[in-house]
XYZ file of C-alpha atoms in Angstrom:
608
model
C 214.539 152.579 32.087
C 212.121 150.181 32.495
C 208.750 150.958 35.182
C 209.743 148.560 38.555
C 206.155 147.630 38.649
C 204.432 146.810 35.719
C 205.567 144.004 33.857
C 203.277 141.075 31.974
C 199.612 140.351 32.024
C 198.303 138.489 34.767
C 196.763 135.965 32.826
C 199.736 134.846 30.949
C 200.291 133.062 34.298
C 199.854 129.603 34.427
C 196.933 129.118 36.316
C 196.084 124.469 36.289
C 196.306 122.108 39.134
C 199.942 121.332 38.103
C 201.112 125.099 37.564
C 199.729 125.318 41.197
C 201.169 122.049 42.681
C 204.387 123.260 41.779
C 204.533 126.357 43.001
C 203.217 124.546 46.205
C 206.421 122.511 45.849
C 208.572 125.474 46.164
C 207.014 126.797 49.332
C 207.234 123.353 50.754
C 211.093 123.299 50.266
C 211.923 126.895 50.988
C 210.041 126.598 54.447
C 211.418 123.268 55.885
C 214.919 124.479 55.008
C 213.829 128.031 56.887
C 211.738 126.103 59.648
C 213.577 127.173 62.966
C 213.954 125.057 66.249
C 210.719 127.641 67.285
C 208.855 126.771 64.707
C 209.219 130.630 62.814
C 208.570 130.291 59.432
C 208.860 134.165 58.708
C 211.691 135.502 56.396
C 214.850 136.523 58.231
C 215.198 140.216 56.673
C 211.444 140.643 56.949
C 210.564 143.711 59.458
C 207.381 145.533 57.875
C 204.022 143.232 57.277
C 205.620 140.688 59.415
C 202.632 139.541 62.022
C 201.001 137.652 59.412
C 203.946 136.447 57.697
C 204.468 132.693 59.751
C 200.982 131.741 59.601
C 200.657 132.123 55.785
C 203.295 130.224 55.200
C 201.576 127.678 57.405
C 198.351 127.580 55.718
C 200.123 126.935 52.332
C 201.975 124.281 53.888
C 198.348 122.934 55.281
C 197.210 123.248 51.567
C 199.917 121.319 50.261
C 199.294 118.859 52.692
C 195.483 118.864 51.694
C 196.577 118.195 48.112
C 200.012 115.618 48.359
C 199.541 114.042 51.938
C 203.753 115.158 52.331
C 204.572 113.522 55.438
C 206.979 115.713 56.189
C 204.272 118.652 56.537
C 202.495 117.545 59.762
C 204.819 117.830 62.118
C 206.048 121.628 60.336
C 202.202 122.708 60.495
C 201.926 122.041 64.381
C 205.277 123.339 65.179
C 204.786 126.368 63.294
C 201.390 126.941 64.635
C 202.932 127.072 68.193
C 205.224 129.186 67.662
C 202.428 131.729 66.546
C 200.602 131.313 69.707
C 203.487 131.816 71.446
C 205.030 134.488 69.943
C 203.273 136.194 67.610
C 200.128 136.942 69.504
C 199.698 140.018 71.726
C 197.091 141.319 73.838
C 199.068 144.261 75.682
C 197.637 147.339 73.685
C 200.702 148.887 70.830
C 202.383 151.963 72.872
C 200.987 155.130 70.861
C 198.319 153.297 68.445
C 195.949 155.789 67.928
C 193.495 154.125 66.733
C 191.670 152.219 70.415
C 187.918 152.782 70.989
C 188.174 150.512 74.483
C 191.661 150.855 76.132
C 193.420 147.181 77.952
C 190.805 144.997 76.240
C 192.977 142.068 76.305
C 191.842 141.004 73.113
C 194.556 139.328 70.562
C 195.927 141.370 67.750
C 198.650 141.268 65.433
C 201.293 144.062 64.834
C 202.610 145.442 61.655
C 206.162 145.718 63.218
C 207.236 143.807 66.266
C 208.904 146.331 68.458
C 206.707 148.093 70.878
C 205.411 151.306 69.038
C 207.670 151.427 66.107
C 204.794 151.560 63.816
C 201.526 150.886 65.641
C 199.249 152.575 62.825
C 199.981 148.967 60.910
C 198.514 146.876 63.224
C 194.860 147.273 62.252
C 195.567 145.668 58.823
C 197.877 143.515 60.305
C 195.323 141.843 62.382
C 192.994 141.373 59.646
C 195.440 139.741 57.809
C 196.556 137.591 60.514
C 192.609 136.328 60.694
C 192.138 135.608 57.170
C 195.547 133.281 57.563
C 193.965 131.669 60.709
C 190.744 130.846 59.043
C 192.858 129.520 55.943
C 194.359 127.385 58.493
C 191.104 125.936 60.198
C 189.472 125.301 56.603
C 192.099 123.659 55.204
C 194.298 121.528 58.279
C 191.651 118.947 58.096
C 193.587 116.045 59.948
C 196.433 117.872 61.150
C 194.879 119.997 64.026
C 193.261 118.024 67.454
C 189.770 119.096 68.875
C 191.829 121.354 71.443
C 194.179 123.341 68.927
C 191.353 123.975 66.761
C 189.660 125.147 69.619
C 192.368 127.385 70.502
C 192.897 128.782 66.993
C 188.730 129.359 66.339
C 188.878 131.062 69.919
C 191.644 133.026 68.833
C 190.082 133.976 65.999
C 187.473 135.480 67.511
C 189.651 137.684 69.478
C 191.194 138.846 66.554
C 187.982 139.374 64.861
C 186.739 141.580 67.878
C 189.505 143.268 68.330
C 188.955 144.863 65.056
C 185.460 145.522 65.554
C 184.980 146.191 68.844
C 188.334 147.793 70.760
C 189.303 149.419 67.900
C 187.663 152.207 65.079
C 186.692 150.227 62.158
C 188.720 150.840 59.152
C 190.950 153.388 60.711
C 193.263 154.095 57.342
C 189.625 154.445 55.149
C 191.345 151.853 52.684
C 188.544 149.502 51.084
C 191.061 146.464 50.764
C 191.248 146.282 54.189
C 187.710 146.744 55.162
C 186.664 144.198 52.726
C 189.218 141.766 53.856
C 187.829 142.301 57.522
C 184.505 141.478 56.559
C 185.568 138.273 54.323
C 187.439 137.163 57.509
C 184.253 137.534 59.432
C 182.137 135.460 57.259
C 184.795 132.967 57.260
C 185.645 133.017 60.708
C 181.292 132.400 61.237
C 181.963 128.913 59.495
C 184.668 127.202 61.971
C 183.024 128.568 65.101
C 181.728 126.337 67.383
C 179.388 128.587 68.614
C 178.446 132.512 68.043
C 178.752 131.952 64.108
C 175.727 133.378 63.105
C 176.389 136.913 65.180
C 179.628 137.274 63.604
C 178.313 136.343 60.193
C 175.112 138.972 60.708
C 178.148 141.996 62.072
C 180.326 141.424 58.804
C 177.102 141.872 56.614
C 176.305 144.828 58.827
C 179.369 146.409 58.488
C 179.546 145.953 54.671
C 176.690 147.614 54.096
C 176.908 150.304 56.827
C 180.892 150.743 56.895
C 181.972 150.182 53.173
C 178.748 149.970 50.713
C 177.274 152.999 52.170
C 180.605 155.407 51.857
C 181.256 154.421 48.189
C 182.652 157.179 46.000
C 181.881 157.843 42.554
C 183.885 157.772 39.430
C 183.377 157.219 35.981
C 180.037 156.296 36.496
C 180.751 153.610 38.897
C 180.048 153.646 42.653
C 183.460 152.228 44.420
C 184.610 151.226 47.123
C 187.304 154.661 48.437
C 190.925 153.373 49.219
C 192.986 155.321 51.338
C 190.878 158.725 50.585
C 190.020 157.957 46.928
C 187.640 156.406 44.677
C 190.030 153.533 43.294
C 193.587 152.751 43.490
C 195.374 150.796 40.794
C 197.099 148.573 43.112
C 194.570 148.065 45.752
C 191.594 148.417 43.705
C 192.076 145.037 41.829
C 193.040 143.696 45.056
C 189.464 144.556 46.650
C 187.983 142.671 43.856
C 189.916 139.682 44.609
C 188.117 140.321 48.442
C 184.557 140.960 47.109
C 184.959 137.544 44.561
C 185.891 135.345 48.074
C 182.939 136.885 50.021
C 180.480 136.229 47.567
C 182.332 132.196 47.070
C 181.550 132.343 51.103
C 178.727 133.846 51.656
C 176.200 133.557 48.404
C 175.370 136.863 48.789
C 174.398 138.762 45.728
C 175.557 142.441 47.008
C 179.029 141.247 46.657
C 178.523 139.993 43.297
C 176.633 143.078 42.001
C 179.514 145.701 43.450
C 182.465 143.025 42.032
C 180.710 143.655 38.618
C 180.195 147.259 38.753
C 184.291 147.322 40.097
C 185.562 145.404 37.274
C 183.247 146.859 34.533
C 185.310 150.106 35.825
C 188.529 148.160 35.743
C 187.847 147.419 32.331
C 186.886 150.609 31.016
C 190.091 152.436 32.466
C 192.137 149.842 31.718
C 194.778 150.583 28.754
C 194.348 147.102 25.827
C 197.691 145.886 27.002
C 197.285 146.310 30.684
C 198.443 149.953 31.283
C 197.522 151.501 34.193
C 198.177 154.550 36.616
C 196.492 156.591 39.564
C 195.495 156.423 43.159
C 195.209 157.808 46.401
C 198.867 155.694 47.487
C 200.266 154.023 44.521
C 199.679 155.765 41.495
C 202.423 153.000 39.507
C 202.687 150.053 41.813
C 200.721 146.983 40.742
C 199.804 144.478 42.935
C 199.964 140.423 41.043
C 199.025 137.353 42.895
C 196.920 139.106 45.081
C 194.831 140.588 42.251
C 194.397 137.219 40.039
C 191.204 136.252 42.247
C 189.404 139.051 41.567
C 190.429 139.389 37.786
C 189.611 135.986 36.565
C 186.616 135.476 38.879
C 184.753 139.125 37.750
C 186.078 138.868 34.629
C 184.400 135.434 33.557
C 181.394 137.118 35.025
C 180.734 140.366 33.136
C 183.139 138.916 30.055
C 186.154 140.387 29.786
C 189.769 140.226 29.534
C 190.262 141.921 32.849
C 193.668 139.563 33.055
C 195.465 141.783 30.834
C 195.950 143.654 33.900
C 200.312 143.799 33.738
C 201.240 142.828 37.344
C 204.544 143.076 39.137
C 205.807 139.511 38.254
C 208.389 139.657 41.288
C 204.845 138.817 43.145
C 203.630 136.240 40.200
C 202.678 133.268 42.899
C 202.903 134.819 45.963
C 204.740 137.406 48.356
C 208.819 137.931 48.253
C 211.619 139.661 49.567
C 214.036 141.085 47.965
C 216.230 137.984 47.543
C 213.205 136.009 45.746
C 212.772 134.158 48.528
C 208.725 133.239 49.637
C 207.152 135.935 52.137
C 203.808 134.538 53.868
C 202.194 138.146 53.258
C 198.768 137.817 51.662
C 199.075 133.928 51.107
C 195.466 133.603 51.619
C 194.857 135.165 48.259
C 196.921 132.417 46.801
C 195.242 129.817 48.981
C 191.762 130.870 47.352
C 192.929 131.445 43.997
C 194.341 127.865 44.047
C 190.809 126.666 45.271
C 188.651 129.065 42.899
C 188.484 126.755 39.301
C 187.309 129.674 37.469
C 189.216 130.581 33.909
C 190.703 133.184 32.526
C 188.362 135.578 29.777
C 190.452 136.460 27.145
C 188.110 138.020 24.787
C 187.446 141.655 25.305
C 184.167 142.765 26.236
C 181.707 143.854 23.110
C 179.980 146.125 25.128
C 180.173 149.915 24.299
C 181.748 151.649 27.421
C 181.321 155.398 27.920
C 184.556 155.807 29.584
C 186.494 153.978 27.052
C 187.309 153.583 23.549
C 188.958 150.111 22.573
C 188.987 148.197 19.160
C 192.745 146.120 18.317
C 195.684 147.907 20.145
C 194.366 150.837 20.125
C 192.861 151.990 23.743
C 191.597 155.647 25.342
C 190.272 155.686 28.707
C 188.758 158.597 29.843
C 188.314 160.198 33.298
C 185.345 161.562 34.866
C 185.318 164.710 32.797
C 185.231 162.399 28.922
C 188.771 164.113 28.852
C 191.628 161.191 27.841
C 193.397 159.884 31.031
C 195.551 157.116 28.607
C 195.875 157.013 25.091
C 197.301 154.029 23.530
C 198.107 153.330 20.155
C 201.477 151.651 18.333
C 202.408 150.264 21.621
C 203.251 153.573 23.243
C 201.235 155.294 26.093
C 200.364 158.932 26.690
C 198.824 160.924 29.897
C 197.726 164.209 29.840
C 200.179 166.928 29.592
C 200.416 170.166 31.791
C 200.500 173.916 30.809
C 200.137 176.466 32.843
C 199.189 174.021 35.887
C 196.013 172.813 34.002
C 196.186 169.190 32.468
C 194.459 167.674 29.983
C 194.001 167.037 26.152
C 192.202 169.879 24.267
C 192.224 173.435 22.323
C 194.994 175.481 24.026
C 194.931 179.583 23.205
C 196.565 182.490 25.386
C 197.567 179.715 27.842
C 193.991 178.485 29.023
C 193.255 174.530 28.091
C 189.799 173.814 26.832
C 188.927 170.667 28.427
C 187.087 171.589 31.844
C 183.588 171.151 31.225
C 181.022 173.847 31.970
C 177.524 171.945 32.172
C 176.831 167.948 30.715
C 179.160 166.032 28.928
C 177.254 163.821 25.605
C 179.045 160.984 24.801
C 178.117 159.192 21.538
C 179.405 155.079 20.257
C 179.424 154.101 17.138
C 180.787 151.179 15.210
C 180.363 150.783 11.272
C 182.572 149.053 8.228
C 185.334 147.676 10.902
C 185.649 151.098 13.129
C 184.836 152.050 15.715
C 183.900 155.522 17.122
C 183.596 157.698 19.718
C 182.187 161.259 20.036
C 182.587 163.533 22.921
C 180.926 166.940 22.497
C 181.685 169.202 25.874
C 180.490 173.147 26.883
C 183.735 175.032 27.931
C 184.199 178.433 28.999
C 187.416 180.631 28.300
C 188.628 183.194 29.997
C 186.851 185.593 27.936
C 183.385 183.831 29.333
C 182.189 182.899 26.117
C 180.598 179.730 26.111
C 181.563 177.330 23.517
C 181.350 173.602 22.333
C 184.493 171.188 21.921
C 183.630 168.573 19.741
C 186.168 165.629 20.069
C 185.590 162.559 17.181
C 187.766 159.511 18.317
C 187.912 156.927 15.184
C 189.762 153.872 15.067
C 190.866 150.708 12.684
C 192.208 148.604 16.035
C 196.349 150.114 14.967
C 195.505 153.487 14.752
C 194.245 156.539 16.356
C 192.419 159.532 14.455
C 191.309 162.305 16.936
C 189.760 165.690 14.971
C 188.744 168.538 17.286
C 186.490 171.395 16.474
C 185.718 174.383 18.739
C 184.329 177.581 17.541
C 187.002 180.213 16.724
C 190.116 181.268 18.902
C 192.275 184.144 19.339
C 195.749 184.310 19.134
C 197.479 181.344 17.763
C 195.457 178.047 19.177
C 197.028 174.474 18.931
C 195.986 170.997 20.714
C 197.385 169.756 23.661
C 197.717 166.391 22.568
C 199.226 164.095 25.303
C 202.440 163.210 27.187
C 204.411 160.899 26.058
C 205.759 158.645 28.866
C 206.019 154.831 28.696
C 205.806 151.915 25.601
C 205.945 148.537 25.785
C 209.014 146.185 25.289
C 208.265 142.642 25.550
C 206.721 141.835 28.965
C 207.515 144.747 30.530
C 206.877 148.332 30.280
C 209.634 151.475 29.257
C 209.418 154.805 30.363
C 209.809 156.906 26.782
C 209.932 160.498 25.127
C 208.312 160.259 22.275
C 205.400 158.617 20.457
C 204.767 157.917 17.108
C 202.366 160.699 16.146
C 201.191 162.525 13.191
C 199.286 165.860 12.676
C 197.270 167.375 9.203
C 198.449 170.799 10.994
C 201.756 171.579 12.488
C 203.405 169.116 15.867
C 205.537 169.999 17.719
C 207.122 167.911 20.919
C 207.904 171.105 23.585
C 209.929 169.898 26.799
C 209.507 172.218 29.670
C 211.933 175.235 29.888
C 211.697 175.745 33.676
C 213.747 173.306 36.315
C 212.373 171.789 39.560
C 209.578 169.573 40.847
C 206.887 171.085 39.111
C 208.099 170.303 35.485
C 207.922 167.378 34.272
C 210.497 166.622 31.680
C 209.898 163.539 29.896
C 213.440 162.814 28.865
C 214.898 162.255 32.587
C 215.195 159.333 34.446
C 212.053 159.523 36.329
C 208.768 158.037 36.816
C 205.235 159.183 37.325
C 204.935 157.835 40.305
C 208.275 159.347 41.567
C 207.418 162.907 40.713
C 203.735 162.755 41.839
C 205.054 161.670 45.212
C 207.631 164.327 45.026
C 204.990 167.067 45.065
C 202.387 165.356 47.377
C 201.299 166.955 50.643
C 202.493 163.986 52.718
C 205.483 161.344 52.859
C 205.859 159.033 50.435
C 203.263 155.860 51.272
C 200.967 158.248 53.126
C 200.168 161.137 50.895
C 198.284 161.264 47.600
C 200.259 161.154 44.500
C 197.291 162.082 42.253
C 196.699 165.333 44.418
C 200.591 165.834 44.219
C 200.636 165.362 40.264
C 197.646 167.577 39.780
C 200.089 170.871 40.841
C 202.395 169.876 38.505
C 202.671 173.179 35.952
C 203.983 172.164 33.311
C 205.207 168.623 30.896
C 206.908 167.354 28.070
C 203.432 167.590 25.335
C 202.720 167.215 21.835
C 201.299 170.158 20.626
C 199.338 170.536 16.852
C 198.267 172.859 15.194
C 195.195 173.531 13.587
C 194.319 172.037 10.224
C 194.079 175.207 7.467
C 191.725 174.713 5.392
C 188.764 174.665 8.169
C 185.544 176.403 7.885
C 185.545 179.749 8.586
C 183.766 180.109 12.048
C 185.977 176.927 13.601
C 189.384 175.634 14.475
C 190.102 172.134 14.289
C 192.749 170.018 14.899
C 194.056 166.889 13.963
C 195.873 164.372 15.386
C 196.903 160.482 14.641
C 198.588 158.478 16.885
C 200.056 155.200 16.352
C 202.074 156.200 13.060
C 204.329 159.104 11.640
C 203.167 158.946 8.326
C 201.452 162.143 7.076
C 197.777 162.359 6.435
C 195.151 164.566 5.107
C 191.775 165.472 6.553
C 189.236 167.932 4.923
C 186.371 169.288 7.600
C 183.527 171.455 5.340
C 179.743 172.114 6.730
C 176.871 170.210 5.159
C 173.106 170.063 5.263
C 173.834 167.054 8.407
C 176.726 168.864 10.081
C 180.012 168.674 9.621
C 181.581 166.330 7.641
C 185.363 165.062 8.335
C 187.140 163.480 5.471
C 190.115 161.599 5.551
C 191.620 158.377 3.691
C 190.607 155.691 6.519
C 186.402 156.986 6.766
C 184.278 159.876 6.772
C 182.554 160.991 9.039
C 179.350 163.299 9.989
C 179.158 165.127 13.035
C 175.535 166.478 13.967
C 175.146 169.835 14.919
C 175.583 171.075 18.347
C 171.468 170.694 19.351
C 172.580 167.073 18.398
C 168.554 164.859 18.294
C 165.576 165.685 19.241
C 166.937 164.340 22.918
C 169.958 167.189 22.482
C 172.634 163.755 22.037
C 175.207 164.764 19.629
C 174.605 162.504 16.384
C 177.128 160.435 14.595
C 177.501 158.943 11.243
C 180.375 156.807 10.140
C 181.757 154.631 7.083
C 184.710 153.812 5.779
């Protein structure tokens, strides 16, 4: 089975003036065949998202106008415009929307659903939505909007925009996306006022910094912007780039350019070489597409890198459908600015050392917050961390208890010598026993291949190496859920499959996805809870699991492991007067003892 939503790299998109013009073309046709005697643009089996869902199809229209002069889009724009007034606007407060700081304000809003109460907690996004296609509409419907309907729609915009900031709790749902998108409205919305602009342009800097900027959360190293709970989301995180690349193309200010960098540098380092990705507070396997390209290209040309290997879910390549194919005006301002935004794609990856990841070819590991693996990929195939005994990870396993949980600071050292590159994690664990000892992990790569030796002072019992799950490779564009990788070990491997039944195993051979499972065993419903919290009580997975190598020094077990190939291979680890030297065919290599420098960082030698 194939994952529903990751499929190709963003960037293999076509992404020129003519690429755009004719997916412009589309739109044009699809609406004036769907264009009722009301004016409703929206999609007939559209129920969810839906108070948006006119208007954005009428601000692509108005950009297709901008860019062909169709006479046939005029007369659609106005008519289509009315009909939002009309019907799509509502100022009698949602039955049940929890969310009200000022009750019968009167203000305008949009709802999520359009029967009373059916699903009021919606309507907060839904609004800001609904203002960044109204503020499309006035930047772009030069020529087709009189002084009074532009009047009207800047007025209404406005409402919309206090609405959210004033009758309601800002940010109700804590999801960055929609907080930055608020505050990009507002600084667009300051533009096409005719008066009051500068307030409204001075309240969405305010609430940046004091709202979002102020509550980031960190991960990896990175300060982020939370979504939904969490520190990043792999479908809404990209798509809160895209929102912090059009603030700082409207407003000039640098503090959305600074936290865009610091975002994608952490996209980049936790992003798998060929676009991988899972993990979030909501939706630990959907990717967002169209919506994410802003963002992508327009960080990624900044800090350079290839941030548009990112695989998005191609059913939303140019812009939102439904489940016939057929156009959905859901986030159409994102392809609206993404049309207008002339920045290129960077293919090149970045040359920069990154502590949270290890890349060189097609070979990728990014780590989490701990330096333990989160994705390992090598010879196309991907691997999470395996479960045992409801602790996940990769490490030294003995009597049950995984040595990967670090007990005091992680050292991290890169190196890069003779066409390799390197990576050395060394780590202070505690057992059960509460003895104190190091775990030394040496990640070496040639760009196909994968060589990870670990070394941990000696275990009892009968140790081995949790060495990954293996759960999805790639087939052409899109992405397959699998069994097994192509591994090899210079001890013993094994691929175990959980024994026990239910919810909490994870067995790698059934029809089932990360996602699914993770959901499965979250607190909440699915689309509410938190997947990631729900995977973490998963006991135990499908794992590789090595053995230790057996000719080690006396004092140490070490293991290892080479992923990306079956073919056997030899290493030899022995003591000398620099530390301990690891020998295999591809390098050698010198690992430093523990006390590492005069600095205590763990020292690294390498050549081939």
């Amino acid at each position: 089975m194939h994952l529903p939503h990751q499929r190709g790299p963003l960037h293999d998109l076509p992404d020129t003036p003519e690429a755009y013009d004719a997916v412009l073309a589309d739109v044009t046709e699809q609406a004036l065949a769907r264009l009722t005697a009301e004016g409703n643009l929206e999609h007939p089996d559209c129920v969810d998202d839906i108070g948006d869902t006119s208007l954005g199809i009428t601000s692509l229209l108005a950009l297709a106008w901008q860019r062909t002069k169709d006479p046939r889009l005029p007369e659609a724009v106005r008519r289509s415009l009315a009909f939002h007034l009309r019907e799509r606007v509502y100022t009698e407060d949602n039955p049940g929307y929890p969310n009200l700081r000022v009750r019968d304000s009167g203000l305008p809003y949009a709802r999520y659903t359009l029967a009373p109460g059916a699903h009021p907690i919606g309507d907060w996004p839904s609004t800001v939505w609904a203002l960044l296609q109204l503020v499309n509409v006035l930047e772009v419907a030069d020529g087709l909007l009189d002084d009074e309907l532009r009047f009207e729609l800047a007025e209404l915009g406005h409402g919309y925009w206090r609405w959210l900031t004033e009758a309601t709790f800002f940010n109700p749902q804590e999801a960055g996306n929609q907080a930055i998108g608020c505050v990009v409205g507002g600084l667009m919305l300051a533009r096409g006022l005719p008066s009051g602009g500068e307030a409204v342009r001075a309240r969405a800097l305010e609430l940046y910094t004091d709202e979002i900027r102020a509550h980031r959360v960190r991960d990896r190293g990175a300060l982020l912007p939370p979504e939904h709970g969490g520190a990043y989301d792999n479908n809404y995180g990209p798509i809160s780039l895209s929102f912090l690349a059009q603030a700082h193309l409207v407003s000039g200010e640098e503090v959305f350019a600074e936290d865009g960098d610091a975002l994608a540098r952490y996209i980049d380092a936790r992003l798998t070489g060929g676009g991988f990705d899972n993990g979030g507070p909501r939706y630990s396997e959907q990717h967002s597409a169209f919506e994410s390209v802003l963002g992508l290209r327009y960080f990624g040309a900044r800090i350079g890198a290839d941030l548009g290997r990112y695989r998005g879910d191609s059913r939303w390549a140019r812009h939102a459908a439904q489940a016939d194919g057929g156009v959905d005006g859901h986030f159409a301002w994102m392809l609206v600015w993404q049309i207008q935004d002339t920045t290129r794609w960077h293919r090149e990856p970045s040359q920069s050392p990154a502590r949270h990841q290890l890349r060189a070819g097609t070979v990728s590991v990014a780590f989490d917050d701990r330096m333990t693996p989160a994705v390992v990929e090598a010879g196309g195939t991907y691997c999470l961390p395996a479960a045992v005994n409801r602790q996940h990870g990769f490490g030294p396993v003995t009597g049950g208890f995984l040595l990967c949980r670090p007990m005091g600071e992680v050292r991290v050292r890169d190196v890069r010598a003779d066409g390799l590159t390197a990576k050395l994690v060394t780590k202070p664990v505690v057992g059960r026993d509460h003895v104190l000892r190091h775990v030394r992990s040496l990640y070496v790569t040639d760009g196909t291949t994968l060589w990870t030796t670990v070394a941990v002072e000696r275990l009892d019992g009968t140790p081995y190496l949790l060495a990954g799950l293996p759960y999805a490779e790639d087939d052409g564009d899109r992405v397959r859920r699998t069994a097994r990788a192509a591994v090899s070990s210079a001890g013993t491997l094994r691929l175990t499959h959980p024994d026990a039944q239910g919810a909490e195993h994870f067995d790698a051979r059934a029809d089932l996805t990360q996602e699914q499972a993770a959901f499965a065993l979250a607190e909440d419903p699915r689309g509410y809870g938190n997947p990631d919290l729900g995977w973490r009580h998963l006991v135990s997975s499908t794992a590789l699991e090595a053995g230790p190598i057996p000719d080690a020094p006396d004092d140490l077990h070490v293991f290892a492991v080479r992923y990306g190939t079956e073919e056997p291979f030899a290493v030899s680890v022995e003591r000398g007067e620099e530390g301990l030297i690891v020998r295999t065919d591809a390098f050698t290599a010198v690992i430093g003892d523990v006390a590492g420098d005069a600095h205590a960082e763990p020292e690294l030698t390498l050549r081939r």
